[in-house]
Structure formats: structure tokens, C-alpha cells
Coordinates of C-alpha atoms (C1' of nucleotides) in Angstrom, one line a residue:
Chain A
X1 CA -19.9 11.2 -4.8
X2 CA -16.8 11.2 -2.7
X3 CA -18.7 13.2 0.0
X4 CA -21.6 10.7 -0.2
X5 CA -19.3 7.8 0.6
X6 CA -17.6 9.6 3.5
X7 CA -20.9 10.7 5.0
X8 CA -22.1 7.1 4.7
X9 CA -19.1 5.9 6.7
X10 CA -19.9 8.5 9.3
X11 CA -23.4 7.2 9.6
X12 CA -22.0 3.7 9.9
X13 CA -19.7 4.8 12.7
X14 CA -22.5 6.6 14.4
X15 CA -24.5 3.4 14.4
X16 CA -21.5 1.5 15.9
X17 CA -21.1 4.2 18.6
X18 CA -24.8 4.1 19.4
X19 CA -24.8 0.4 19.8
X20 CA -22.0 0.8 22.4
X21 CA -24.1 3.3 24.2
X22 CA -27.1 1.0 24.4
X23 CA -29.1 3.1 22.0
X24 CA -32.5 2.2 20.6
X25 CA -32.1 -0.9 18.4
X26 CA -34.3 0.5 15.6
X27 CA -32.7 3.9 15.6
X28 CA -29.3 2.2 15.1
X29 CA -30.7 0.2 12.3
X30 CA -32.1 3.3 10.7
X31 CA -28.5 4.7 10.6
X32 CA -27.2 1.5 9.0
X33 CA -30.0 1.4 6.4
X34 CA -29.3 5.0 5.5
X35 CA -25.6 4.4 5.3
X36 CA -26.2 1.4 3.0
X37 CA -28.4 3.3 0.7
X38 CA -25.8 6.1 0.3
X39 CA -23.0 3.6 -0.2
X40 CA -24.8 2.3 -3.3
X41 CA -25.8 5.5 -4.9
X42 CA -23.9 7.6 -7.5
X43 CA -25.8 10.8 -6.5
X44 CA -24.0 13.8 -5.2
X45 CA -24.7 14.4 -1.5
X46 CA -25.8 18.0 -2.1
X47 CA -28.4 16.8 -4.6
X48 CA -29.8 14.4 -2.1
X49 CA -30.1 17.1 0.4
X50 CA -31.9 19.4 -2.1
X51 CA -34.5 16.8 -3.1
X52 CA -38.1 16.7 -1.9
X53 CA -36.9 15.9 1.7
X54 CA -35.1 12.9 0.1
X55 CA -38.2 10.7 -0.1
X56 CA -37.0 8.8 -3.2
X57 CA -34.0 7.5 -1.3
X58 CA -34.9 4.5 0.8
X59 CA -34.2 5.1 4.5
X60 CA -33.4 8.8 4.1
X61 CA -35.9 10.9 6.0
X62 CA -36.1 14.3 7.4
X63 CA -33.6 13.5 10.2
X64 CA -31.0 12.2 7.8
X65 CA -31.5 15.2 5.4
X66 CA -30.8 17.7 8.2
X67 CA -27.6 15.7 9.1
X68 CA -26.5 15.8 5.5
X69 CA -27.0 19.5 5.4
X70 CA -25.0 19.9 8.6
X71 CA -22.3 17.7 7.2
X72 CA -22.1 19.7 4.0
X73 CA -21.6 22.9 5.8
X74 CA -19.4 21.8 8.7
X75 CA -17.8 18.5 7.6
X76 CA -19.5 16.5 10.5
X77 CA -22.8 16.3 12.3
X78 CA -23.6 16.7 16.0
X79 CA -24.7 13.1 16.9
X80 CA -21.5 11.8 15.4
X81 CA -19.0 14.3 16.9
X82 CA -20.6 14.1 20.3
X83 CA -20.5 10.3 20.4
X84 CA -16.9 10.3 19.3
X85 CA -16.0 12.5 22.2
X86 CA -17.3 10.0 24.6
X87 CA -16.0 6.8 22.9
X88 CA -12.5 6.6 21.4
X89 CA -12.2 5.1 18.0
X90 CA -10.0 2.3 19.4
X91 CA -13.1 0.9 21.1
X92 CA -14.8 0.6 17.7
X93 CA -11.7 -1.4 16.6
X94 CA -12.3 -3.8 19.6
X95 CA -15.8 -4.4 18.4
X96 CA -14.5 -5.7 15.1
X97 CA -12.8 -8.7 16.8
X98 CA -14.9 -11.7 15.9
X99 CA -17.2 -12.8 18.7
X100 CA -17.0 -9.4 20.4
X101 CA -20.1 -7.4 19.8
X102 CA -21.3 -4.1 21.3
X103 CA -22.4 -5.5 24.6
X104 CA -19.2 -7.2 25.6
X105 CA -17.1 -4.4 24.2
X106 CA -19.1 -1.9 26.3
X107 CA -18.3 -3.9 29.4
X108 CA -14.6 -3.9 28.6
X109 CA -14.6 -0.1 28.0
X110 CA -16.8 0.9 30.9
X111 CA -15.7 -1.5 33.6
X112 CA -12.0 -1.7 32.8
X113 CA -11.4 1.4 30.7
X114 CA -9.9 -0.6 27.8
X115 CA -9.8 1.6 24.6
X116 CA -7.7 -0.4 22.1
X117 CA -7.1 -3.9 20.8
X118 CA -3.5 -3.8 22.1
X119 CA -4.7 -2.8 25.6
X120 CA -7.2 -5.6 25.6
X121 CA -4.5 -8.1 24.8
X122 CA -2.3 -6.9 27.6
X123 CA -5.3 -6.9 30.0
X124 CA -6.0 -10.5 29.2
X125 CA -2.4 -11.5 29.7
X126 CA -2.2 -9.7 33.1
X127 CA -5.4 -11.4 34.2
X128 CA -7.6 -8.3 34.5
X129 CA -10.5 -10.1 32.9
X130 CA -10.5 -13.1 35.2
X131 CA -13.1 -11.8 37.6
X132 CA -15.2 -10.0 35.0
X133 CA -18.8 -11.3 34.9
X134 CA -19.7 -12.8 31.5
X135 CA -16.1 -13.4 30.5
X136 CA -15.4 -17.0 31.3
X137 CA -12.3 -18.9 30.2
X138 CA -13.7 -19.9 26.9
X139 CA -14.8 -16.3 26.0
X140 CA -11.3 -15.0 26.9
X141 CA -9.5 -17.5 24.8
X142 CA -11.9 -16.8 22.0
X143 CA -11.1 -13.1 22.2
X144 CA -7.4 -13.9 22.0
X145 CA -8.0 -16.1 18.9
X146 CA -10.2 -13.4 17.5
X147 CA -7.5 -10.8 17.8
X148 CA -5.1 -13.1 15.8
X149 CA -7.8 -13.6 13.2
X150 CA -8.5 -9.9 12.9
X151 CA -4.8 -9.4 12.1
X152 CA -4.4 -12.4 9.7
X153 CA -7.7 -12.7 8.0
X154 CA -8.9 -9.1 7.9
X155 CA -8.2 -8.8 4.2
X156 CA -11.1 -10.1 2.0
X157 CA -9.9 -12.7 -0.5
X158 CA -10.2 -12.4 -4.2
X159 CA -13.0 -14.1 -6.0
X160 CA -10.4 -16.2 -7.9
X161 CA -9.0 -17.5 -4.6
X162 CA -12.4 -18.1 -3.2
X163 CA -13.4 -20.1 -6.3
X164 CA -10.4 -22.4 -5.7
X165 CA -11.1 -22.8 -2.0
X166 CA -14.8 -23.5 -2.7
X167 CA -13.9 -26.2 -5.3
X168 CA -11.5 -27.9 -2.9
X169 CA -14.0 -27.9 -0.1
X170 CA -16.8 -29.1 -2.3
X171 CA -14.7 -31.9 -3.6
X172 CA -13.8 -33.0 -0.1
X173 CA -17.4 -32.7 1.0
X174 CA -18.8 -34.7 -1.9
X175 CA -16.3 -37.5 -1.1
X176 CA -17.9 -38.0 2.4
X177 CA -20.3 -40.8 2.8
X178 CA -23.9 -39.7 2.9
X179 CA -23.5 -36.3 1.2
X180 CA -25.9 -35.9 -1.7
X181 CA -25.6 -32.5 -3.3
X182 CA -23.4 -29.6 -2.3
X183 CA -23.1 -26.0 -3.6
X184 CA -21.5 -22.7 -2.7
X185 CA -23.9 -19.9 -1.7
X186 CA -23.2 -16.5 -0.1
X187 CA -21.3 -13.6 -1.7
X188 CA -19.3 -16.1 -3.9
X189 CA -22.5 -17.2 -5.6
X190 CA -23.5 -13.6 -6.1
X191 CA -20.0 -13.3 -7.7
X192 CA -19.0 -10.4 -5.5
X193 CA -15.5 -9.1 -6.2
X194 CA -14.1 -10.2 -2.8
X195 CA -15.3 -12.6 -0.2
X196 CA -15.0 -12.5 3.6
X197 CA -16.0 -16.1 4.0
X198 CA -17.3 -19.0 2.0
X199 CA -20.8 -20.6 2.5
X200 CA -21.3 -24.1 1.4
X201 CA -24.7 -25.8 1.6
X202 CA -25.3 -29.5 1.3
X203 CA -28.0 -32.2 1.7
X204 CA -27.2 -35.6 3.0
X205 CA -28.7 -38.8 4.4
X206 CA -26.6 -39.1 7.5
X207 CA -26.7 -37.0 10.7
X208 CA -25.0 -33.7 9.9
X209 CA -22.8 -33.8 12.9
X210 CA -21.2 -37.1 11.7
X211 CA -20.6 -35.6 8.3
X212 CA -19.1 -32.5 9.9
X213 CA -16.8 -34.6 12.1
X214 CA -15.7 -36.6 9.1
X215 CA -15.0 -33.4 7.2
X216 CA -12.8 -31.8 9.9
X217 CA -10.6 -34.8 10.3
X218 CA -7.2 -33.6 9.3
X219 CA -7.9 -30.0 10.3
X220 CA -6.1 -28.5 13.2
X221 CA -8.1 -28.1 16.3
X222 CA -7.8 -24.3 16.4
X223 CA -9.0 -24.2 12.8
X224 CA -12.4 -25.4 13.9
X225 CA -14.5 -22.5 15.0
X226 CA -17.8 -24.2 15.7
X227 CA -19.4 -27.6 15.2
X228 CA -23.1 -27.9 15.5
X229 CA -26.0 -30.1 14.4
X230 CA -26.7 -28.0 11.3
X231 CA -23.6 -25.9 10.9
X232 CA -19.8 -26.2 11.1
X233 CA -17.3 -23.4 10.7
X234 CA -13.6 -23.7 10.2
X235 CA -10.6 -22.0 8.7
X236 CA -9.5 -23.6 5.4
X237 CA -5.7 -23.9 5.1
X238 CA -5.0 -20.8 7.1
X239 CA -6.7 -18.5 4.7
X240 CA -10.4 -18.2 4.9
X241 CA -13.4 -19.1 7.0
X242 CA -15.7 -21.7 5.5
X243 CA -19.2 -22.4 6.8
X244 CA -20.8 -25.7 6.0
X245 CA -24.6 -25.9 6.4
X246 CA -26.7 -29.0 6.3
X247 CA -30.0 -28.5 4.5
X248 CA -33.1 -30.7 4.3
X249 CA -33.9 -31.7 0.7
X250 CA -37.3 -30.0 0.5
X251 CA -36.0 -26.8 2.0
X252 CA -33.1 -26.5 -0.5
X253 CA -34.5 -23.6 -2.5
X254 CA -35.4 -21.5 0.5
X255 CA -32.0 -22.2 2.1
X256 CA -30.1 -21.4 -1.1
X257 CA -32.0 -18.2 -1.5
X258 CA -31.5 -17.2 2.2
X259 CA -27.8 -18.0 2.3
X260 CA -27.0 -16.5 -1.0
X261 CA -28.1 -13.1 0.3
X262 CA -27.3 -10.3 0.1
X263 CA -28.4 -9.4 3.6
X264 CA -30.0 -6.2 2.2
X265 CA -31.8 -8.2 -0.6
X266 CA -33.2 -10.7 2.0
X267 CA -34.4 -8.0 4.3
X268 CA -36.2 -6.3 1.5
X269 CA -37.6 -9.6 0.3
X270 CA -39.0 -10.4 3.7
X271 CA -40.5 -7.0 4.0
X272 CA -42.2 -7.6 0.6
X273 CA -43.4 -11.0 1.9
X274 CA -44.8 -9.5 5.1
X275 CA -46.8 -7.0 3.0
X276 CA -48.4 -9.9 1.2
X277 CA -49.2 -11.7 4.4
X278 CA -46.4 -14.2 3.9
X279 CA -43.3 -15.1 5.9
X280 CA -40.0 -16.0 4.4
X281 CA -37.3 -17.9 6.3
X282 CA -34.5 -20.3 5.3
X283 CA -37.0 -23.1 5.7
X284 CA -39.6 -21.8 3.2
X285 CA -42.3 -19.4 2.3
X286 CA -45.2 -19.6 4.7
X287 CA -48.8 -18.4 4.8
X288 CA -49.9 -18.7 8.4
X289 CA -48.5 -22.1 9.5
X290 CA -48.7 -23.6 6.0
X291 CA -45.6 -23.8 3.8
X292 CA -46.3 -22.7 0.2
X293 CA -42.8 -22.9 -1.3
X294 CA -39.2 -23.9 -0.6
X295 CA -38.0 -26.7 -2.7
X296 CA -36.5 -24.5 -5.4
X297 CA -35.4 -20.9 -5.6
X298 CA -37.7 -20.3 -8.6
X299 CA -40.6 -21.5 -6.4
X300 CA -39.6 -19.1 -3.6
X301 CA -39.5 -16.0 -5.9
X302 CA -42.6 -17.1 -7.9
X303 CA -44.6 -17.6 -4.7
X304 CA -43.9 -14.0 -3.8
X305 CA -45.3 -12.8 -7.1
X306 CA -42.0 -12.2 -8.9
X307 CA -39.6 -13.5 -11.5
X308 CA -36.6 -15.6 -10.6
X309 CA -33.7 -13.2 -9.7
X310 CA -30.2 -14.2 -10.7
X311 CA -27.8 -14.3 -7.7
X312 CA -25.6 -11.5 -9.2
X313 CA -28.5 -9.1 -9.0
X314 CA -29.4 -9.6 -5.4
X315 CA -28.0 -6.4 -3.9
X316 CA -31.2 -4.6 -3.3
X317 CA -30.5 -2.2 -6.2
X318 CA -34.0 -2.3 -7.6
X319 CA -34.1 -6.0 -8.6
X320 CA -37.2 -6.8 -6.4
X321 CA -39.3 -4.1 -8.0
X322 CA -38.1 -5.1 -11.5
X323 CA -38.8 -8.8 -10.8
X324 CA -42.3 -8.0 -9.5
X325 CA -42.9 -6.0 -12.8
X326 CA -41.3 -8.8 -14.8
X327 CA -38.7 -6.3 -16.1
X328 CA -35.5 -8.0 -15.2
X329 CA -32.7 -7.7 -17.8
X330 CA -31.6 -10.7 -19.8
X331 CA -28.1 -10.9 -18.5
X332 CA -25.1 -11.4 -20.7
X333 CA -23.6 -14.9 -20.2
X334 CA -20.1 -16.4 -20.7
X335 CA -21.3 -18.1 -23.8
X336 CA -22.1 -14.8 -25.5
X337 CA -18.5 -13.7 -25.4
X338 CA -16.8 -13.7 -28.8
X339 CA -13.5 -12.0 -28.0
X340 CA -11.2 -10.4 -25.5
X341 CA -10.3 -6.7 -25.7
X342 CA -7.2 -6.5 -23.6
X343 CA -4.3 -9.0 -24.0
X344 CA -0.6 -8.4 -23.7
X345 CA 2.0 -10.2 -25.9
X346 CA 5.8 -10.7 -25.9
X347 CA 6.0 -7.3 -27.6
X348 CA 5.6 -5.6 -24.2
X349 CA 5.4 -7.5 -20.9
X350 CA 3.4 -10.6 -21.8
X351 CA 4.9 -14.1 -22.0
X352 CA 3.4 -15.4 -25.2
X353 CA 3.8 -14.8 -28.9
X354 CA 0.9 -13.4 -30.9
X355 CA 0.5 -16.7 -32.6
X356 CA 0.3 -18.6 -29.2
X357 CA -2.3 -16.1 -28.0
X358 CA -4.4 -16.3 -31.2
X359 CA -4.4 -20.1 -31.1
X360 CA -5.4 -20.1 -27.4
X361 CA -8.2 -17.7 -28.1
X362 CA -9.4 -19.8 -31.0
X363 CA -9.4 -22.9 -28.7
X364 CA -11.7 -21.0 -26.4
X365 CA -14.0 -20.5 -29.3
X366 CA -13.4 -16.7 -29.8
X367 CA -14.0 -15.1 -33.1
X368 CA -11.5 -12.3 -32.5
X369 CA -8.9 -11.0 -30.1
X370 CA -7.3 -7.6 -29.5
X371 CA -3.6 -7.6 -28.7
X372 CA -3.0 -4.5 -26.7
X373 CA 0.5 -4.0 -25.5
X374 CA 1.9 -1.1 -23.6
X375 CA 2.8 2.2 -25.3
X376 CA 6.2 3.9 -25.5
X377 CA 6.2 5.8 -22.2
X378 CA 5.7 2.7 -20.1
X379 CA 9.4 1.8 -20.2
X380 CA 9.1 -0.5 -17.2
X381 CA 6.7 -2.7 -19.2
X382 CA 8.8 -2.7 -22.4
X383 CA 6.4 -0.2 -24.1
X384 CA 6.6 -0.1 -27.9
X385 CA 8.0 2.8 -29.9
X386 CA 6.6 3.4 -33.4
X387 CA 9.2 1.2 -35.0
X388 CA 8.4 -1.9 -32.9
X389 CA 4.7 -1.1 -33.2
X390 CA 5.0 -1.4 -36.9
X391 CA 6.9 -4.7 -36.6
X392 CA 4.1 -6.0 -34.4
X393 CA 1.5 -4.9 -37.0
X394 CA 3.3 -6.8 -39.6
X395 CA 3.6 -9.9 -37.5
X396 CA -0.2 -9.8 -36.8
X397 CA -0.8 -9.7 -40.5
X398 CA 1.4 -12.8 -40.9
X399 CA -0.3 -14.7 -38.1
X400 CA -3.7 -13.7 -39.4
X401 CA -2.8 -15.3 -42.8
X402 CA -1.7 -18.4 -41.0
X403 CA -4.6 -19.0 -38.7
X404 CA -8.0 -19.2 -40.1
X405 CA -11.2 -18.6 -38.2
X406 CA -10.0 -15.9 -35.8
X407 CA -9.6 -12.2 -36.4
X408 CA -6.6 -10.6 -34.7
X409 CA -6.9 -6.9 -33.9
X410 CA -3.8 -4.8 -33.7
X411 CA -4.4 -2.9 -30.5
X412 CA -2.4 -1.0 -27.9
X413 CA -3.0 0.0 -24.3
X414 CA -2.0 3.6 -24.8
X415 CA -0.8 5.8 -21.9
X416 CA -2.7 8.9 -21.1
X417 CA 0.1 11.3 -20.4
X418 CA 0.2 13.9 -17.6
X419 CA -1.3 16.6 -19.9
X420 CA -4.1 14.3 -21.1
X421 CA -2.5 13.7 -24.6
X422 CA -2.0 10.2 -25.9
X423 CA 1.3 8.4 -26.1
X424 CA 1.3 8.2 -29.9
X425 CA 0.6 10.9 -32.5
X426 CA -2.7 10.6 -34.5
X427 CA -1.1 9.2 -37.6
X428 CA 0.2 6.2 -35.6
X429 CA -3.1 5.8 -33.7
X430 CA -4.9 5.7 -37.0
X431 CA -3.0 2.6 -38.0
X432 CA -4.3 0.7 -35.0
X433 CA -7.5 -1.3 -34.9
X434 CA -8.2 -1.0 -31.3
X435 CA -7.0 1.6 -28.7
X436 CA -7.5 1.4 -25.0
X437 CA -6.4 4.5 -23.2
X438 CA -5.1 4.1 -19.6
X439 CA -3.7 6.1 -16.7
X440 CA -0.4 4.7 -15.4
X441 CA 1.1 7.8 -13.7
X442 CA 0.2 10.5 -11.3
X443 CA -2.0 8.3 -9.1
X444 CA -1.9 10.8 -6.2
X445 CA -3.1 13.7 -8.3
X446 CA -6.4 15.3 -7.3
X447 CA -9.7 14.2 -8.8
X448 CA -10.2 17.1 -11.2
X449 CA -6.7 16.6 -12.7
X450 CA -7.1 12.8 -13.3
X451 CA -10.7 13.1 -14.5
X452 CA -9.6 15.9 -16.9
X453 CA -6.8 13.7 -18.4
X454 CA -9.2 10.9 -19.1
X455 CA -11.9 13.1 -20.5
X456 CA -9.4 14.7 -22.9
X457 CA -8.2 11.3 -24.0
X458 CA -11.8 10.2 -24.7
X459 CA -12.2 13.1 -27.1
X460 CA -9.7 11.4 -29.5
X461 CA -11.6 9.6 -32.3
X462 CA -9.0 6.8 -32.0
X463 CA -9.7 5.8 -28.4
X464 CA -12.0 2.8 -28.4
X465 CA -12.2 2.3 -24.6
X466 CA -10.7 3.5 -21.3
X467 CA -8.9 0.7 -19.4
X468 CA -9.2 0.1 -15.6
X469 CA -10.8 3.4 -14.8
X470 CA -9.9 3.8 -11.1
X471 CA -6.6 1.9 -11.1
X472 CA -7.4 0.0 -7.9
X473 CA -5.6 -3.2 -7.0
X474 CA -7.7 -5.0 -4.5
X475 CA -6.0 -5.3 -1.1
X476 CA -2.9 -3.5 -2.4
X477 CA -3.6 -0.1 -3.9
X478 CA -6.5 2.3 -3.4
X479 CA -8.3 3.6 -6.5
X480 CA -7.0 7.0 -7.7
X481 CA -9.4 9.9 -7.4
X482 CA -11.6 10.0 -10.5
X483 CA -15.1 11.3 -11.0
X484 CA -16.6 8.2 -12.5
X485 CA -20.2 9.5 -13.2
X486 CA -18.7 12.4 -15.1
X487 CA -16.6 10.1 -17.2
X488 CA -19.6 7.9 -17.9
X489 CA -21.4 11.0 -19.2
X490 CA -18.5 11.9 -21.4
X491 CA -18.2 8.3 -22.6
X492 CA -21.8 8.4 -23.7
X493 CA -21.3 11.7 -25.5
X494 CA -18.2 10.6 -27.4
X495 CA -19.2 7.0 -28.1
X496 CA -16.2 5.6 -26.1
X497 CA -16.5 2.3 -24.4
X498 CA -15.5 1.7 -20.8
X499 CA -13.5 -1.4 -19.9
X500 CA -14.5 -3.9 -17.3
X501 CA -11.1 -5.2 -16.4
X502 CA -11.6 -8.9 -15.7
X503 CA -8.3 -9.4 -13.8
X504 CA -9.6 -10.6 -10.4
X505 CA -7.3 -8.2 -8.6
X506 CA -8.8 -5.2 -10.5
X507 CA -12.4 -5.8 -11.5
X508 CA -12.5 -2.2 -12.4
X509 CA -15.1 -0.7 -13.5
X510 CA -17.1 -1.6 -10.4
X511 CA -20.4 -3.3 -11.0
X512 CA -22.5 -0.3 -9.8
X513 CA -20.8 2.0 -12.2
X514 CA -21.3 -0.6 -15.0
X515 CA -25.0 -0.4 -14.1
X516 CA -24.9 3.4 -14.3
X517 CA -23.0 3.2 -17.6
X518 CA -25.7 1.0 -19.1
X519 CA -28.4 3.4 -18.0
X520 CA -26.5 6.1 -19.8
X521 CA -26.2 4.0 -23.0
X522 CA -22.4 3.5 -22.7
X523 CA -21.0 0.2 -24.1
X524 CA -18.7 -1.9 -22.0
X525 CA -15.6 -3.8 -23.1
X526 CA -14.5 -6.7 -21.0
X527 CA -10.7 -7.2 -21.1
X528 CA -8.8 -9.8 -19.2
X529 CA -5.5 -7.7 -19.2
X530 CA -3.8 -11.1 -19.7
X531 CA -0.1 -11.3 -19.6
X532 CA -0.1 -15.1 -20.2
X533 CA -2.5 -17.1 -22.4
X534 CA -3.6 -19.0 -19.3
X535 CA -5.1 -15.8 -17.9
X536 CA -7.6 -15.6 -20.8
X537 CA -10.0 -17.6 -18.5
X538 CA -10.4 -14.6 -16.3
X539 CA -13.0 -13.5 -18.7
X540 CA -15.6 -15.2 -16.5
X541 CA -14.9 -12.7 -13.7
X542 CA -15.4 -9.8 -16.0
X543 CA -18.7 -11.3 -17.1
X544 CA -19.7 -11.6 -13.5
X545 CA -19.1 -7.9 -13.0
X546 CA -21.2 -7.2 -16.1
X547 CA -24.0 -9.4 -14.8
X548 CA -23.9 -7.6 -11.4
X549 CA -24.2 -4.4 -13.4
X550 CA -27.4 -5.6 -15.1
X551 CA -25.7 -5.7 -18.5
X552 CA -27.4 -7.4 -21.4
X553 CA -25.7 -8.8 -24.5
X554 CA -26.2 -5.7 -26.4
X555 CA -24.4 -3.6 -23.8
X556 CA -21.1 -5.5 -24.1
X557 CA -19.0 -5.2 -27.2
X558 CA -17.4 -8.6 -26.6
X559 CA -20.6 -10.2 -27.8
X560 CA -20.2 -8.7 -31.3
X561 CA -18.8 -10.8 -34.1
X562 CA -15.6 -9.6 -35.7
X563 CA -17.4 -7.8 -38.5
X564 CA -19.8 -5.9 -36.2
X565 CA -17.0 -5.0 -33.9
X566 CA -15.0 -3.5 -36.7
X567 CA -18.0 -1.5 -37.7
X568 CA -18.5 -0.3 -34.2
X569 CA -14.8 0.8 -34.0
X570 CA -15.1 2.8 -37.3
X571 CA -18.3 4.5 -36.1
X572 CA -16.6 6.5 -33.3
X573 CA -13.8 7.6 -35.6
X574 CA -16.2 8.7 -38.2
X575 CA -18.5 10.4 -35.8
X576 CA -15.9 12.4 -33.9
X577 CA -14.0 13.4 -37.0
X578 CA -17.3 14.7 -38.5
X579 CA -17.9 16.7 -35.3
X580 CA -14.4 18.1 -35.6
X581 CA -15.4 19.5 -39.0
X582 CA -14.2 16.6 -41.2
X583 CA -10.7 18.0 -41.1
X584 CA -9.0 15.2 -39.0
Chain B
dG1 C1' -34.8 7.2 12.8
dC2 C1' -38.0 5.7 9.0
dC3 C1' -42.4 4.6 7.2
dG4 C1' -47.5 3.7 5.5
dT5 C1' -52.7 -1.5 0.3
dT6 C1' -54.0 -2.7 9.1
dT7 C1' -50.9 5.0 7.3
dT8 C1' -48.9 10.0 11.5
dC9 C1' -48.4 5.9 15.8
dG10 C1' -46.5 1.8 16.6
dG11 C1' -44.4 -1.1 14.5
dC12 C1' -39.6 -2.3 12.4
dC13 C1' -36.7 -9.9 9.3
dC14 C1' -35.5 -14.6 11.2
dG15 C1' -33.0 -18.3 13.2
dA16 C1' -28.5 -21.1 14.8
dC17 C1' -24.6 -21.7 17.7
dT18 C1' -22.0 -20.7 21.9
dG19 C1' -21.0 -19.9 26.5
dT20 C1' -22.6 -19.4 30.8
dT21 C1' -26.6 -16.1 33.6
dT22 C1' -29.8 -23.2 34.9
dT23 C1' -33.6 -20.6 31.1
dC24 C1' -31.1 -16.9 28.2
dA25 C1' -28.1 -13.2 26.3
dG26 C1' -24.8 -12.2 22.9
dT27 C1' -23.1 -12.7 18.4
dC28 C1' -23.3 -13.8 13.7
dG29 C1' -25.1 -14.1 9.1

DNA sequence: GCCGTTTTCGGCCCGACTGTTTTCAGTCG
């Protein structure tokens, strides 16, 4: 799987290099399509190369198969290595500057020999671009601004930050005279984990340019990127690009569909439409010159002979075929959630007492909550030894008696030690209602070591779920090396749940692994990893990941009532003890 | 380079905004 991803990146790079060399447009796209397919599969690269010349993988044909084979035996393939000899990687970096594409980058490289962003900046300062055809004053100043943007805004923002920005922009927009309805589209509406920019659509009864001009009053001039009749782009409070788009009322559905994406979903949808003799654009669905749909999204999908597809599913991962066959899943929804599986209290590194947490959970409408503090090894987070753990258990019993209507589970987030053993002995684990096992050490160990630790932990009858499986912190820390598909298989075998960590900086398990887990019959546990009761609201981000992973209510243990949940917890213990010969 | 309900060749998704080349190319989504 690791090899698959690296190979996909090489394909992507080959496409970039070809575009600089003025390669055939469709050939370049074929490389990108193949890269995209491989980015979204869990299949081993060697398995793909074995298969019936890869026919069942979209965009992987005989040519790609032979490149895969070459890559598997040599670590690279000829087209890629030869192109890289001719074009330094620094040139690819230049192409990432906003408003610089392959054509202009190529001119800079071939006419002036510029091979890095830094060199480009110096060349502009020394006036080397002044006499270059196609590089007027405006273009040059845009490049300088683009270099700054590349540095400042290159990190994608978290979905939680994007939600805040979108709310603020929507509030401002709705306050402008003539604006009727307004809504966020784009990756934010698909609830993608991070956003590169934010798309806002609106309808209005005043010329859009006037509305745009009203909107940008108060923004700094350099924050305004473009200002057109239908679209305006700007940087919101120095952090993120926002695009506003004016939409005609009767084209709302088509526009919302189009600007929600994903790009891959839309391309596939349009191909599907073409096969049916129809044309889809952001203005509607057309047969010949006649518009047959466009007012609502439902209408758009229905006119193409398929069910409405929820935005979270629109990643071209099989949703079009499922919608055409009326086989889309009934996605789990925020209202289905009856409890949170991962909350820290004052006992370790949280800020609230168990009673405060329980009352907050009850206010949300939960039926139960699992208080999972850190275990003894995690000294830095005030991990609990056995004595304090028993105090915590007693306190939970006291609070349980005090607050009616919510079940409090005594849980722990138990460290998986370096050797794969758990941080408490079995007789202590047995006293807990809910155990999530987690890796907090050895992040740089190789894949087989970390995978082995987790698999060993899952074999314990007391481990309910594995927390934040890859350990990534978005924009801060890369995931550790772990063979997720193997762990999913093992989770299925042992009846262990896998956590979807709902903290917006983690969102780990990733949605495509959640989908794989569902396909293998593994249950998912959504935990907010809250350290303050105000963080319990992060549940919605976990639910979004679940929805993006095609999960239904029955796939998510948070939808169980307290009684059903306790039965589920007992089942794994009983099952694994039985397999161990009934001696445990 | 991929692909097939116009099928082994000849197509391959669609449109807006910007800047500059006064009729369009490049970039972006």
C-alpha cells in the first residue's frame, strides 16, 4: 500500500514534467487519472500488476501495468527518470506558485534557465523578466504575490477552522442588500478533512459585481485576488482563500452540484451524462439545446437516472454506480449518536470533573459516555496507576448514582507498550467497562514493528477499540508507519472496533479506511478525544468521516443505546476467552 | 495513455476570469 502511494506520486510527477515538455494533453491526463485511482485504493501494487492487465482499475491499462512492473523491480520507471534528468525538481516547485502554470513555467526555465522559486524571485528583483514576452507588469507582480502565498497559505486548513471562516463569510454576505440565499459548497460541503479554499454560492437580486464590491469593503487591496461579474476571490483575514459565486435562482441545483465536486466525481458524472446523450454543466442538465434539470441537486441526479448522492460520498469511489443501481447506503447522521467513546477527565490531562462531563453529555442528549483517561506509562499526561484508577472507578459509581438518565462507562486509553503488551495487567483491565488501546511511543519504528504491536494488543479480550490508528496530526506530524488493511483484517477477526478520532486535527482513521473497515464487517467507534467538555461538539467531524466512509447506523457503535453497547462489549470478551480455551 | 450500448480508431468534461497576443492563451476549479 505504501508502494502504491509512492508510485502514484511518481505518476503525478511524470504528468507535471510532461506538461512542462508540451506533452500530449490527453496522455498527461491519463497519468493523472491513473495516479488518482491508485491514491484511492488499498490494494497492494504487486497485486494490481498481477491482475488481468489491471482492467478492473479505472485508468490503469497495459502501459501503466508495465510501468508498475518496472517500478516494482527497479524503484522507478523510464519515462519518469528520463524526464527528471531534463527538468530539475525545483522547476516543478515553480509551477506550484498560484497563477503560474506549465506554459509560463516552461518559458522561465527554457528562456532564462530559472530552476527554483528563490532564483525566480531574484530574477524578478534584478529585472530579468522585464523584456520577456507574455510577462507584463501585472503578471510579474502576481508572481511575487503568488510566491508569498505559496509560503504563507500552503498548509491546508482544518475543517473546524474552515467551518468558522465559512460562517463568518456567510453572515457578512447575508447582511448585504440584495443577497437572497447563500451556502458553502466545495470540499467543505463534502466535509473533507482539510480545505485548500472555501467556495460560497449565493443568489441575489442586485448585479453581482455590486454585491462583490460591497462585500470587499474593509478588505485590504492585496487581499482581493479577483473581482468579476460572477465570481470574486479574496483572502479572508490572512488565512484562507474564499471564492464567492453568484448563481441564478433556477440554476442553483446544477451550480451547487458542480461547485461541490469533487472534481473526479464531476468528471465521472459528465462522462456518464455523455453516454446518455446529455450534457451537464454548472448551468443545468441539457439534452441538445433543451434544459431538462438544474433547479435542485435532486433533479440533477434524478435526470441522469440515479439517486441523490450525499456530498460526503462524492469522491468517485463507486457512488455513481451505486446511485444508478439505487444501492447507496443510508448514512449515519449526527442525530443517531448516543454517546462518545473517548473523553479525558481531570484524572489524567482533561480539564473537567467526571460529573461536569457527564452533565455536559446529558445536555447534548447522549445516553452514555466513556471516560477514557491515559494509562500509567504516559507520565507526561498524568497517566493513572492502579490505585488512582480504582479511585476513578469509585467516583464514577458515585456520579452515576447522582445523575439519572446517563450511563457513565469507566474506560481508559491504555498505552500499547513497545513489546505490544498493554499498560495494565488483565485483572485490572477486567474491571474496566471500555478499553481503547493506543500507540504513543516509537513513532519512528518500521511498519512491521508498529503493526505487530497493535495486532498483539487487539488479541486481548479486554481491548474494545484501537484509538487514532496512524497517529497523524494534520499539518504537524506525519502518520507513523502502520499497515492499516492488515489491522482491519485483524479487527474483523477479533471483534475489535476501530476508532474514528473526531478531533479535527486527527480525523484518524481516514475515511477510505473506514470504508474498507465497513466492507470487512468491522465496527467503528467515534471518539472526540475531548480534554474539555466544550470539545464534545467535535463529534460532528467524526460523523462526517463516517459518512465519507459510507458508514450506516449499524456500523457505528455510538448509535447503540447503553444496554446494547454493554452487550457488545461483553461479546468480544466472551468470544476471545472462549477461543483461548475458556481459561482466561 | 486509456477506452468501447456510435468499440480497436478517434475521441477524451466545461466554463469563468485575467492579462495582454486586439481576438485569445493561460490558469484555475
